[in-house]
Coordinates of C-alpha atoms in Angstrom, one line a residue:
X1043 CA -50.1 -27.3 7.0
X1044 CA -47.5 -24.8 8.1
X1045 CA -48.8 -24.7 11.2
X1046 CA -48.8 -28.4 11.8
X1047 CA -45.2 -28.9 10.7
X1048 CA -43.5 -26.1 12.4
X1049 CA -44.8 -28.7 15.6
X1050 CA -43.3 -31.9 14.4
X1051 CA -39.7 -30.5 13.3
X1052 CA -38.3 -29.6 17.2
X1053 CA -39.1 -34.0 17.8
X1054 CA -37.9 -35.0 21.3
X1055 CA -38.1 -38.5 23.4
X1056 CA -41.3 -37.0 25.5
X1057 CA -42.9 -35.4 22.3
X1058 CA -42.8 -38.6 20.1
X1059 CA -47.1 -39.3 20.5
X1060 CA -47.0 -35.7 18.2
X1061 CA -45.4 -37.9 15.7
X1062 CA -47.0 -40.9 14.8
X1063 CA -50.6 -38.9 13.5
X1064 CA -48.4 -37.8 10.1
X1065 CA -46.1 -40.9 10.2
X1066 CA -49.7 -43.5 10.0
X1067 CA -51.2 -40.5 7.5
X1068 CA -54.2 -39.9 11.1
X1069 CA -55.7 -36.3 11.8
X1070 CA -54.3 -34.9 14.9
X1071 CA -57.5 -34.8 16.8
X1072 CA -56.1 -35.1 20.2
X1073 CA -56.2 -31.5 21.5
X1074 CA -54.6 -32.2 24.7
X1075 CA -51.8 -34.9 23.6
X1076 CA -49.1 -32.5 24.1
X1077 CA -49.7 -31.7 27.6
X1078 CA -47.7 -34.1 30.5
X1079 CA -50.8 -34.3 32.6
X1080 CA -52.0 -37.8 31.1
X1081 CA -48.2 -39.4 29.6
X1082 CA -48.4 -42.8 31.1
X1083 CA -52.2 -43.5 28.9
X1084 CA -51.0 -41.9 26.0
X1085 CA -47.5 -44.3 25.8
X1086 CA -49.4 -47.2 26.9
X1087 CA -52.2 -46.4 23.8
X1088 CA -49.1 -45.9 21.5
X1089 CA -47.4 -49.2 22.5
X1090 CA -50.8 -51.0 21.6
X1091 CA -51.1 -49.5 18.4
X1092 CA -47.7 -50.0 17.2
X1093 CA -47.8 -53.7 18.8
X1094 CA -51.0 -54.7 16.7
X1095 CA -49.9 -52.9 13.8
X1096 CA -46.6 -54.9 13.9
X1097 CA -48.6 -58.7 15.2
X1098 CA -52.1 -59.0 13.6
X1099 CA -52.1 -56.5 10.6
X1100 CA -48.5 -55.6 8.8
X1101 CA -49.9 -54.7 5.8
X1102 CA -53.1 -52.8 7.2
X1103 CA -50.7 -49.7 7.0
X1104 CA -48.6 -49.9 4.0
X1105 CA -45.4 -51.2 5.0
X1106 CA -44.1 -54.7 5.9
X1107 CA -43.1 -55.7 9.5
X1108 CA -38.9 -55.7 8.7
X1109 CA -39.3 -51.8 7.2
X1110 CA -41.5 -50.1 9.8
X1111 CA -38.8 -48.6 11.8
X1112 CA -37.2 -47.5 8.4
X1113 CA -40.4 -45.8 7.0
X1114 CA -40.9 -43.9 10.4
X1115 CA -37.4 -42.5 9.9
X1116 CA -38.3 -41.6 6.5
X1117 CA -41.2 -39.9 7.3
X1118 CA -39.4 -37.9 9.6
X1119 CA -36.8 -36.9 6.6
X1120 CA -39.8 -36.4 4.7
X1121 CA -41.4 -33.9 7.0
X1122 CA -38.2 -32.4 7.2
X1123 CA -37.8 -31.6 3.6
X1124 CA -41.1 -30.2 3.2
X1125 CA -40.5 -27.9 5.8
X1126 CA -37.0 -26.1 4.3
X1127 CA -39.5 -25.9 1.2
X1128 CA -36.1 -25.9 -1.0
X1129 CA -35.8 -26.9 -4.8
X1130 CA -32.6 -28.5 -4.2
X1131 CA -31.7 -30.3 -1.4
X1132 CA -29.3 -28.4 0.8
X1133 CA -26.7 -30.5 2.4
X1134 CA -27.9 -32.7 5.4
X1135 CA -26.0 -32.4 9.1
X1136 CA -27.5 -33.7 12.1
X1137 CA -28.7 -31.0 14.5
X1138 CA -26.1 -31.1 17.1
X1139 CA -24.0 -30.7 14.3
X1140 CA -25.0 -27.2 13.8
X1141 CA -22.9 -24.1 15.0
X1142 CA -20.7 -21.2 14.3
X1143 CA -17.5 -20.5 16.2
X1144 CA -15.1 -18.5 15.6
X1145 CA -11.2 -17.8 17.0
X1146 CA -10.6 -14.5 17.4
X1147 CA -7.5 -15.1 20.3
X1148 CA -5.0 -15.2 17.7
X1149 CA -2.9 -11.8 16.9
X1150 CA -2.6 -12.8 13.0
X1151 CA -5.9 -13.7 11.5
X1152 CA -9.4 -14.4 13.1
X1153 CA -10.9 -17.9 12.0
X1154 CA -14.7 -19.0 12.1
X1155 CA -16.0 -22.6 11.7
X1156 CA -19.5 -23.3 10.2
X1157 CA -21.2 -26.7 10.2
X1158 CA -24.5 -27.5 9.4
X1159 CA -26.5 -26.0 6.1
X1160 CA -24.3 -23.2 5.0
X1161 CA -25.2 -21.1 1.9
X1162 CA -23.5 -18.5 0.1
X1163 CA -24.8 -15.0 -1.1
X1164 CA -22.3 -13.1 -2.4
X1165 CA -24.7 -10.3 -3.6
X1166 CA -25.0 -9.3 0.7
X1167 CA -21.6 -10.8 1.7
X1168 CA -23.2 -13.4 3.6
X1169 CA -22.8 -16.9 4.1
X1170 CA -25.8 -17.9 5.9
X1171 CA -26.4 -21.1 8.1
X1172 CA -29.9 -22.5 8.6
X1173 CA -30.5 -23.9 11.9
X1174 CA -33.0 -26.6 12.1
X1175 CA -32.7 -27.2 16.4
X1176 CA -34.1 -23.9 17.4
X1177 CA -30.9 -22.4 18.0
X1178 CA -32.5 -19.1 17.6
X1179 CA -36.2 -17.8 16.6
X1180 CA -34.3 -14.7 15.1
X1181 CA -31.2 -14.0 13.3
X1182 CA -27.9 -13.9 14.5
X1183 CA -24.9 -12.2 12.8
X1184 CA -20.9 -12.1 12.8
X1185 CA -18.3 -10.6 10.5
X1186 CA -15.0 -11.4 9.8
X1187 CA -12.1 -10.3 7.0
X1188 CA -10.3 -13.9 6.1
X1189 CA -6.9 -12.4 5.8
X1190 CA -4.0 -12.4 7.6
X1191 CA -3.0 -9.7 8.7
X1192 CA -4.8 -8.9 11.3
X1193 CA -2.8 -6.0 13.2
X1194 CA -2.3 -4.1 10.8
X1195 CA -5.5 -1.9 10.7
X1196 CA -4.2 -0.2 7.5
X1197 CA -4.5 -3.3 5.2
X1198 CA -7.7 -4.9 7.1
X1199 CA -9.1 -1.7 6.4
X1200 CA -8.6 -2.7 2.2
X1201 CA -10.0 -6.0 3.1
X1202 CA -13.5 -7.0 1.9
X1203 CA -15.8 -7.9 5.3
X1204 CA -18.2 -11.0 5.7
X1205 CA -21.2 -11.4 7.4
X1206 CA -22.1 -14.8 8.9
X1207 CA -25.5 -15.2 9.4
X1208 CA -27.6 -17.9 11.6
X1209 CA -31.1 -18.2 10.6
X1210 CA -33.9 -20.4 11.1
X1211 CA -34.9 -22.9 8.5
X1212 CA -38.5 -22.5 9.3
X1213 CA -38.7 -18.9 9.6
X1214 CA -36.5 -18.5 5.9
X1215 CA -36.2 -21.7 4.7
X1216 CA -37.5 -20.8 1.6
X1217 CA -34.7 -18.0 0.5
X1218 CA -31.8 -18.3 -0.8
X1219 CA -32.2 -21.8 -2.7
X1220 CA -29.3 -24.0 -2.9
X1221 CA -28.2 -23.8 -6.9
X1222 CA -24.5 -25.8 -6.2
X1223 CA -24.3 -28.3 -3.7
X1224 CA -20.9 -29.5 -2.9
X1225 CA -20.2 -32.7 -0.8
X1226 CA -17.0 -31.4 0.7
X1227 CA -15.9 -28.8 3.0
X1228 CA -15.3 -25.3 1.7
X1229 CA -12.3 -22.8 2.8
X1230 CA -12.6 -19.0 2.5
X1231 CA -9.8 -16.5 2.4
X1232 CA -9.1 -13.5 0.5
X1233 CA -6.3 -12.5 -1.9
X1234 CA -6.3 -8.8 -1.5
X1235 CA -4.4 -6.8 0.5
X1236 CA -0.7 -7.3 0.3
X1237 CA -1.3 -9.8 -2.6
X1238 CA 1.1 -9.1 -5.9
X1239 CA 4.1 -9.3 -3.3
X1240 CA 5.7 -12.2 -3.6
X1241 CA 6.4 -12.8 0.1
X1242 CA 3.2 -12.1 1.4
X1243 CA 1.2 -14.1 -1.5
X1244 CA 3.4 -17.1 0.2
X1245 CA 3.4 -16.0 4.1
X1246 CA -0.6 -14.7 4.1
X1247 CA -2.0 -16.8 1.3
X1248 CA -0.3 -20.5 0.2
X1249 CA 1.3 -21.3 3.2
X1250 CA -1.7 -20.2 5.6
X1251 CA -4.0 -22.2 3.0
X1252 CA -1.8 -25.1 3.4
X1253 CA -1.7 -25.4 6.9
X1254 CA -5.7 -24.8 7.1
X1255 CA -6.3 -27.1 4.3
X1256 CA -4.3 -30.2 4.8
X1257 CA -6.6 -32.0 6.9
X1258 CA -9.1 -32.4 4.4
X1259 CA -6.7 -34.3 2.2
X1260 CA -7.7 -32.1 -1.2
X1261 CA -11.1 -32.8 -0.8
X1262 CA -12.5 -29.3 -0.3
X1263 CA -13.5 -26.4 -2.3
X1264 CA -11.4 -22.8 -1.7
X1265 CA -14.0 -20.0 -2.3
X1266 CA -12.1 -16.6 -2.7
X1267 CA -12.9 -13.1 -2.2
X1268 CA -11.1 -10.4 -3.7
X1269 CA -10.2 -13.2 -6.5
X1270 CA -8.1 -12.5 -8.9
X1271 CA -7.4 -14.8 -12.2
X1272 CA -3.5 -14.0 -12.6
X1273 CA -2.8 -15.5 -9.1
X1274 CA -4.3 -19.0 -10.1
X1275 CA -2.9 -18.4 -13.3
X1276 CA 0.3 -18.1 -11.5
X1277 CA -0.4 -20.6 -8.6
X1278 CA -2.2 -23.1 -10.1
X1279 CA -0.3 -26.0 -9.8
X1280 CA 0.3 -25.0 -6.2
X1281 CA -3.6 -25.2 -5.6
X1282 CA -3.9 -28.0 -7.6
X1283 CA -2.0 -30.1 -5.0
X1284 CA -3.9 -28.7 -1.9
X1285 CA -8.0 -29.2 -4.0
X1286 CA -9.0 -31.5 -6.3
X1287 CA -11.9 -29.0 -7.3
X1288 CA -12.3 -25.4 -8.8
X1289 CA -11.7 -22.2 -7.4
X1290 CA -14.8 -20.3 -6.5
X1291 CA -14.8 -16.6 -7.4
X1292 CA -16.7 -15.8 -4.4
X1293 CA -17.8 -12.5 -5.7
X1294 CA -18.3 -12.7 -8.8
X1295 CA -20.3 -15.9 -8.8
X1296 CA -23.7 -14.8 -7.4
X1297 CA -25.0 -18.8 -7.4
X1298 CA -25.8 -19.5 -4.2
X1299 CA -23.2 -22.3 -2.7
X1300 CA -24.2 -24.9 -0.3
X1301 CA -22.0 -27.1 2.0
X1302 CA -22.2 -28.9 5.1
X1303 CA -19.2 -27.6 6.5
X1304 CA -17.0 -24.7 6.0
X1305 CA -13.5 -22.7 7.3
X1306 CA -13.9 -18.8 7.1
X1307 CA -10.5 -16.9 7.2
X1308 CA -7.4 -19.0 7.9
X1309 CA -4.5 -20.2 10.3
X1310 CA -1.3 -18.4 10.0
X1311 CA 2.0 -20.0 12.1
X1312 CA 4.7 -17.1 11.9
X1313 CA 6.6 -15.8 8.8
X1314 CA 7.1 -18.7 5.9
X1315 CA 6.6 -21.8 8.7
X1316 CA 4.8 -24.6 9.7
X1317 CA 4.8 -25.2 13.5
X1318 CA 4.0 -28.8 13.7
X1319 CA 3.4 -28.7 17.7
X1320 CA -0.1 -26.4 16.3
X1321 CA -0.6 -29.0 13.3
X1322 CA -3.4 -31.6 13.7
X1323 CA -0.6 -34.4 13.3
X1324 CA 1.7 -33.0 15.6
X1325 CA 4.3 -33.6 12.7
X1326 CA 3.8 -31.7 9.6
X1327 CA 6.3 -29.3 8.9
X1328 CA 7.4 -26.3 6.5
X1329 CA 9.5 -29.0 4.7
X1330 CA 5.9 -30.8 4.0
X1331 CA 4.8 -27.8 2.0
X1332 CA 8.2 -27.8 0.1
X1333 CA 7.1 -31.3 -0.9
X1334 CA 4.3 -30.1 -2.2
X1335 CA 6.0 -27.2 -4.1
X1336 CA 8.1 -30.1 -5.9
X1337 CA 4.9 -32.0 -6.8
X1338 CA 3.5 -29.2 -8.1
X1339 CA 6.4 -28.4 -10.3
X1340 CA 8.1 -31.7 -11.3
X1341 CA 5.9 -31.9 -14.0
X1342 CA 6.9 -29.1 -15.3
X1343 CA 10.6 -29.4 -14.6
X1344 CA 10.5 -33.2 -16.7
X1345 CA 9.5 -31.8 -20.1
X1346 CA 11.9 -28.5 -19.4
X1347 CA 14.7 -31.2 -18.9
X1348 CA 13.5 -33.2 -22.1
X1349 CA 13.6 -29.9 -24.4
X1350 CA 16.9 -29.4 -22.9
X1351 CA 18.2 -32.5 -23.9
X1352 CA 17.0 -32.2 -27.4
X1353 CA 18.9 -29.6 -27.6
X1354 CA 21.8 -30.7 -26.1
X1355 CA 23.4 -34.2 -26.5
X1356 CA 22.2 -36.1 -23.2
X1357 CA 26.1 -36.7 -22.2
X1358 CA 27.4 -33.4 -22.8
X1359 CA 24.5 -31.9 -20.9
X1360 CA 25.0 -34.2 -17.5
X1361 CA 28.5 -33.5 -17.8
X1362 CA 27.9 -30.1 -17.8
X1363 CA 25.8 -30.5 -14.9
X1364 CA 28.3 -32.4 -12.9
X1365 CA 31.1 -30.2 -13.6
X1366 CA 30.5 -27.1 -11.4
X1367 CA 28.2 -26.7 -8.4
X1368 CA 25.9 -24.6 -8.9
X1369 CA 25.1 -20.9 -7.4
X1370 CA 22.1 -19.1 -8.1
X1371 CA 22.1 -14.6 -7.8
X1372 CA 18.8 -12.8 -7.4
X1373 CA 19.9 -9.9 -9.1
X1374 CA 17.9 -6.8 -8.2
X1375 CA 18.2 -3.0 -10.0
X1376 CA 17.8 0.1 -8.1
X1377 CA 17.4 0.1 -4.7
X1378 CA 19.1 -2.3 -2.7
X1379 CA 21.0 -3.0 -5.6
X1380 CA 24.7 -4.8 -5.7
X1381 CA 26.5 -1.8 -7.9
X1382 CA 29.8 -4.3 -8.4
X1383 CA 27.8 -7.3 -9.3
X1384 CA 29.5 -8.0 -12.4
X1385 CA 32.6 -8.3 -10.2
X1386 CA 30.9 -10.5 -8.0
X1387 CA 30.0 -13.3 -10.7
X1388 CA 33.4 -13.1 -11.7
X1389 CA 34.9 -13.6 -8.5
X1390 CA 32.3 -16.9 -7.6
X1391 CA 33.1 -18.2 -11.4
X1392 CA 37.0 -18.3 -10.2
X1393 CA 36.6 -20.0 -7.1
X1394 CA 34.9 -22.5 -9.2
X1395 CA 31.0 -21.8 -8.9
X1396 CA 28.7 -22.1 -11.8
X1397 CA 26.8 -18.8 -11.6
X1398 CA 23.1 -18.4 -12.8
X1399 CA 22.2 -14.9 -12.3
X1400 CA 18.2 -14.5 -11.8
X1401 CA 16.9 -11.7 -12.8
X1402 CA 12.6 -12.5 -12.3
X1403 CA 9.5 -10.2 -13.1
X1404 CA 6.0 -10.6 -12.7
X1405 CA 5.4 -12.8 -15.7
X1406 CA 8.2 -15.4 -14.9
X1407 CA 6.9 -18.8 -14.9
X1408 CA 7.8 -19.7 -11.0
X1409 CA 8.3 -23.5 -12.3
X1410 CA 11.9 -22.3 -14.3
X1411 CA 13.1 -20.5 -10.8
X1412 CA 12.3 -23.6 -8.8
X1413 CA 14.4 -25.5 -11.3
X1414 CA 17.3 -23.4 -11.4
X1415 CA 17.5 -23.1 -7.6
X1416 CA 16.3 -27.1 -7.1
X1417 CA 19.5 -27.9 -8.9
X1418 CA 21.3 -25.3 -7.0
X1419 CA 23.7 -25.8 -4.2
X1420 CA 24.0 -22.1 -3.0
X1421 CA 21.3 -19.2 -3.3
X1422 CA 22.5 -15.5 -3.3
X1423 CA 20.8 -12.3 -2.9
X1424 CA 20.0 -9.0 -1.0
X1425 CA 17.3 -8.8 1.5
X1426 CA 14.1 -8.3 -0.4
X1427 CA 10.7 -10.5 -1.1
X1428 CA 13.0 -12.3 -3.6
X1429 CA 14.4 -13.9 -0.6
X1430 CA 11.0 -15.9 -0.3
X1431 CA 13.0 -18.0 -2.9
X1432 CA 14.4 -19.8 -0.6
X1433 CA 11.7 -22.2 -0.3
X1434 CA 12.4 -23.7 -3.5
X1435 CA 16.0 -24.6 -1.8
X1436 CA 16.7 -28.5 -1.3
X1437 CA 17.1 -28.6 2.8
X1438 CA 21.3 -29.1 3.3
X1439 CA 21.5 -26.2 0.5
X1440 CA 23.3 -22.7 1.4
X1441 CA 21.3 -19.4 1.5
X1442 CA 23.7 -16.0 1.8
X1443 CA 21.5 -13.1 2.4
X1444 CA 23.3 -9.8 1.8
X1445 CA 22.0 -7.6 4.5
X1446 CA 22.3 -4.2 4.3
X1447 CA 22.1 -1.4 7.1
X1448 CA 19.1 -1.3 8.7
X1449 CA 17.6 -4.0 8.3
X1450 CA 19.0 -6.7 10.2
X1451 CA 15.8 -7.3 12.0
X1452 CA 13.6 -8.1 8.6
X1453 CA 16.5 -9.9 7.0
X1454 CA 16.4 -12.4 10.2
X1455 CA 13.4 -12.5 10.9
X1456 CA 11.3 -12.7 8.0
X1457 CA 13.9 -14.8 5.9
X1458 CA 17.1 -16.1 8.1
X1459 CA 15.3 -18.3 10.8
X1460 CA 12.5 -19.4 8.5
X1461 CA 15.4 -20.6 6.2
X1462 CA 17.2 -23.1 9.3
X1463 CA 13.7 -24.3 10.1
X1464 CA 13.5 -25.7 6.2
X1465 CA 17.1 -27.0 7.2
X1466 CA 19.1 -24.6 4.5
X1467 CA 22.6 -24.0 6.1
X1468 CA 21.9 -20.1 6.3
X1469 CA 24.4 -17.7 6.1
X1470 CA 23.9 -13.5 7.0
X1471 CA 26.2 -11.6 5.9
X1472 CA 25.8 -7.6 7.0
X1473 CA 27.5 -5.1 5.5
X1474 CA 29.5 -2.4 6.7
X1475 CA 28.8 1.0 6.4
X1476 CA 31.3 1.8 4.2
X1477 CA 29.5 -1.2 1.7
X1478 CA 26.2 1.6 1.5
X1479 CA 25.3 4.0 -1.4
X1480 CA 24.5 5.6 2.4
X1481 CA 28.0 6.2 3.2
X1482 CA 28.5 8.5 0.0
X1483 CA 25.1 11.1 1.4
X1484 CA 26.3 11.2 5.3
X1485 CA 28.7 11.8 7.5
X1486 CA 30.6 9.0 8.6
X1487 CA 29.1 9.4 12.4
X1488 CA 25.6 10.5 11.5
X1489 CA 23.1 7.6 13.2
X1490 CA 22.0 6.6 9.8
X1491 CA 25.5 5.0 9.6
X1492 CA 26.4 4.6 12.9
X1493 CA 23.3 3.1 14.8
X1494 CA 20.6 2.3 12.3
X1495 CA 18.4 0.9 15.5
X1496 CA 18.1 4.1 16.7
X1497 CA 16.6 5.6 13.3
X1498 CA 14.4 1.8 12.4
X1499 CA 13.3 2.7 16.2
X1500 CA 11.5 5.7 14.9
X1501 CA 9.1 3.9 12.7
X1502 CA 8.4 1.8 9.5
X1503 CA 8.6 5.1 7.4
X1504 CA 12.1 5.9 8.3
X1505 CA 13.3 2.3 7.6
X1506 CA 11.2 2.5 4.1
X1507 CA 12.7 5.6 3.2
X1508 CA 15.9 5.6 3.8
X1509 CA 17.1 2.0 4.4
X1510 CA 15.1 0.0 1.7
X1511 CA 14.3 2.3 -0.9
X1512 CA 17.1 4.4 -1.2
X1513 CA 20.5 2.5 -0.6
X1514 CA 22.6 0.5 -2.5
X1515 CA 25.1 -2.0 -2.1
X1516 CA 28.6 -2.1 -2.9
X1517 CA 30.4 -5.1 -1.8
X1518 CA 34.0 -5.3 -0.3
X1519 CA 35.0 -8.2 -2.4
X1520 CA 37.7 -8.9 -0.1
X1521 CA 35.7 -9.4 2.6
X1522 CA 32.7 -11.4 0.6
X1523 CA 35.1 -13.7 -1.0
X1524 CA 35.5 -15.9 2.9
X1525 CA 32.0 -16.1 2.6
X1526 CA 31.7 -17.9 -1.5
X1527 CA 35.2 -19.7 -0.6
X1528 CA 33.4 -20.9 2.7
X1529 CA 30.3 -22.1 0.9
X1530 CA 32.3 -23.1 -1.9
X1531 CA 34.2 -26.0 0.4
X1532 CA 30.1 -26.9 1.8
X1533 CA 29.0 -27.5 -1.3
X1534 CA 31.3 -30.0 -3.0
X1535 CA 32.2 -32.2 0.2

């Protein structure tokens, strides 16, 4: 029977006679009907079979005149089926329909794009695709690590590879048995590598997700390798406004997955941005995912406001509000450090700010720091992943990053520009030398001091060592204070 199918499955216009024997339940006696030497008597004997069968006798063959057509397509589905030989139905796609591609141009994260019947097996790695068309009479692989950082071989190394696998559904249809079968498209990325930072779980992971996943309108599935359950603990209202459905621990759940369509790895548009000109509405921008930050919270925010209010008499509390504008310090210990912070709250209280210091770990419920700095007109800190904070900044707010030496380039590039394309007013402040814990080890013309470029030039160690993990900052309040008084003026007119 095998034998038999594996000839109907391929059907084509000029092969259709092969057909009709299983459709009308005939043996196949015609040794020669698949040959083009005799086409025009064979049509001509079809055309008079199916024109009695539909005139003189439409219930000689079991189905009514109106349904033929239908039951013929049916019987091709049929057919079908019993070939893939699977217990549960995998997902059906047409057979142009089936393909793997996969970008590999860009110099941030490699993407591949499955359609057809894709299944998971995360016991080999694999998410295979079963081709019905004869794409192949053997099996074709490609691999890919869905993260995004793609240039740096260090961290790809760290980075859990995938195999994509094409295989032909009558050669092994029979393996790998669909257990789940989702109706929606799946997206798979990994949370390894530089996850646990805070910048780079919002740079490689939710904003990377975001722009991959928006098209699908939270009707898809996000399957995850490297999983790990405090970052949906920690993200979970975030995800819950980009899926309507359950994560998928990719390796831990050994059920084998099917879908119809599936993203592997995902798009990445420059440090903490949206670039609508590479969006599929030409439109969407990094303030759209802001949005979607304050849907995710708000909910949160309400009852944080109503326990507040219990608390507080509802008057006294708005007036308190109203009184002061608001400006919120990421206060950091050890390196990079403000030594004379203290001195600096003071100094922002008497120009007439109301100061919230911040002082966030690990554990910190990210819905409480979106509130503070929601309701905040200015946001204060030293160049650090903290600075990712910024996102939670109404556009028309002020951001002053404190800059120290020798690392002007990260402070801009991976915080200040971002910042103006949200639409923050953003303000850089650098410090001088003299404003380093640096000043106190070297002499006052040593490089380190005088030209940071040329020691940053040297390498990513050099700047780690000396410029982010061992300097503090000490700030000429003098000279700070036109910065608070300048922001102060912004923020109440």
């Amino acid at each position: 029977m095998r034998q038999n199918l594996k000839k109907v499955a391929p059907i084509k216009v000029d092969e259709s006679p092969k057909l009709f024997p299983y459709v009308f339940r005939f043996k196949n006696s015609c040794g020669n009907c698949a040959k083009r030497s005799k086409p025009k008597l064979i049509y001509l004997l079809l055309f008079s079979l199916i024109s009695s069968c539909f005139v003189f006798a439409p219930d000689l063959l079991c189905f009514p005149y109106p349904s033929a057509l239908f039951l013929i397509d049916s019987s091709i589905k049929e057919i079908e089926n019993r070939v893939s030989q699977s217990h549960i139905e995998s997902p059906k796609t047409s057979q142009n329909e089936e393909s793997i591609s996969c970008d590999r141009t860009g110099y941030r994260s490699d993407i591949c794009f499955m359609k057809g019947d894709i299944r998971t097996h995360s016991p080999s790695s694999s998410i295979f695709l079963y081709a019905s068309n004869d794409l192949t009479d053997h099996v074709l692989q490609d691999k890919i690590k869905p993260y995004t950082r793609k240039w740096e071989t260090s961290i790809m190394e760290t980075i859990h590879e995938l195999k994509l696998v094409t295989k032909d559904v009558k050669l092994f249809g029979d393996k790998h048995k669909c257990e789940v079968i989702h109706e929606v498209p799946a997206v798979l990325f990994s949370t390894g590598g530089y996850t646990g930072n805070l910048y780079h779980e919002f740079n490689d992971g939710l904003i990377p997700l975001y722009i991959t996943s928006k098209r699908f309108n939270k009707k898809v599935v996000f399957v995850i390798a490297e999983y790990h359950k405090w970052w949906e603990m920690k993200y979970g209202d975030v995800l819950s406004q980009l899926s309507d459905y359950p994560l998928i621990d990719f390796n831990k759940d050994k059920r084998t997955h099917c879908f119809k369509e599936a993203i592997v790895g995902l798009r990445i548009h420059g440090e903490l941005t949206v670039d609508p000109s590479q969006m599929q509405d030409g439109r969407t921008t990094i303030n759209e995912f802001r949005n979607v930050l304050d849907r995710a919270y708000r909910p949160r925010i309400n009852r944080l406001d109503r326990l507040e209010e219990q608390r507080f008499h509802a008057r006294v509390a708005k007036r308190r509000k109203a009184q002061r504008p608001k400006l919120a310090l990421f206060s950091r210990t050890g390196s990079r450090g403000i030594t004379n912070e203290d001195l600096m709250v003071q100094l922002a209280q008497r120009i007439g700010f109301e100061v919230e210091v911040l002082r966030p770990d690990r554990t910190t419920e990210l819905a409480k720091i979106y509130r503070v700095l929601n309701s905040s007109k200015v946001m204060v800190g030293v160049h650090g992943a903290a600075m990712t904070h910024f996102l939670f900044m109404k556009p028309g707010s002020i951001f002053i990053q404190i800059i120290p030496l020798g690392t002007d380039w990260a402070a801009e590039t991976y915080y200040g520009e971002p910042a103006k394309k949200l639409g923050l007013d953003y303000i850089g402040y650098k410090i001088l030398p003299r404003e380093s814990s640096l000043y106190e080890k070297y002499d006052k013309d040593d490089p380190i001091l005088r030209d940071p470029n040329s020691i940053t030039k040297k390498g990513w160690q050099f700047t780690k060592g000396i410029y982010l993990n061992d300097q503090k900052v000490r700030l000429d309040l003098h000279r700070f204070k036109k910065v608070l008084v300048d922001a102060y003026s912004k923020s109440i007119s």
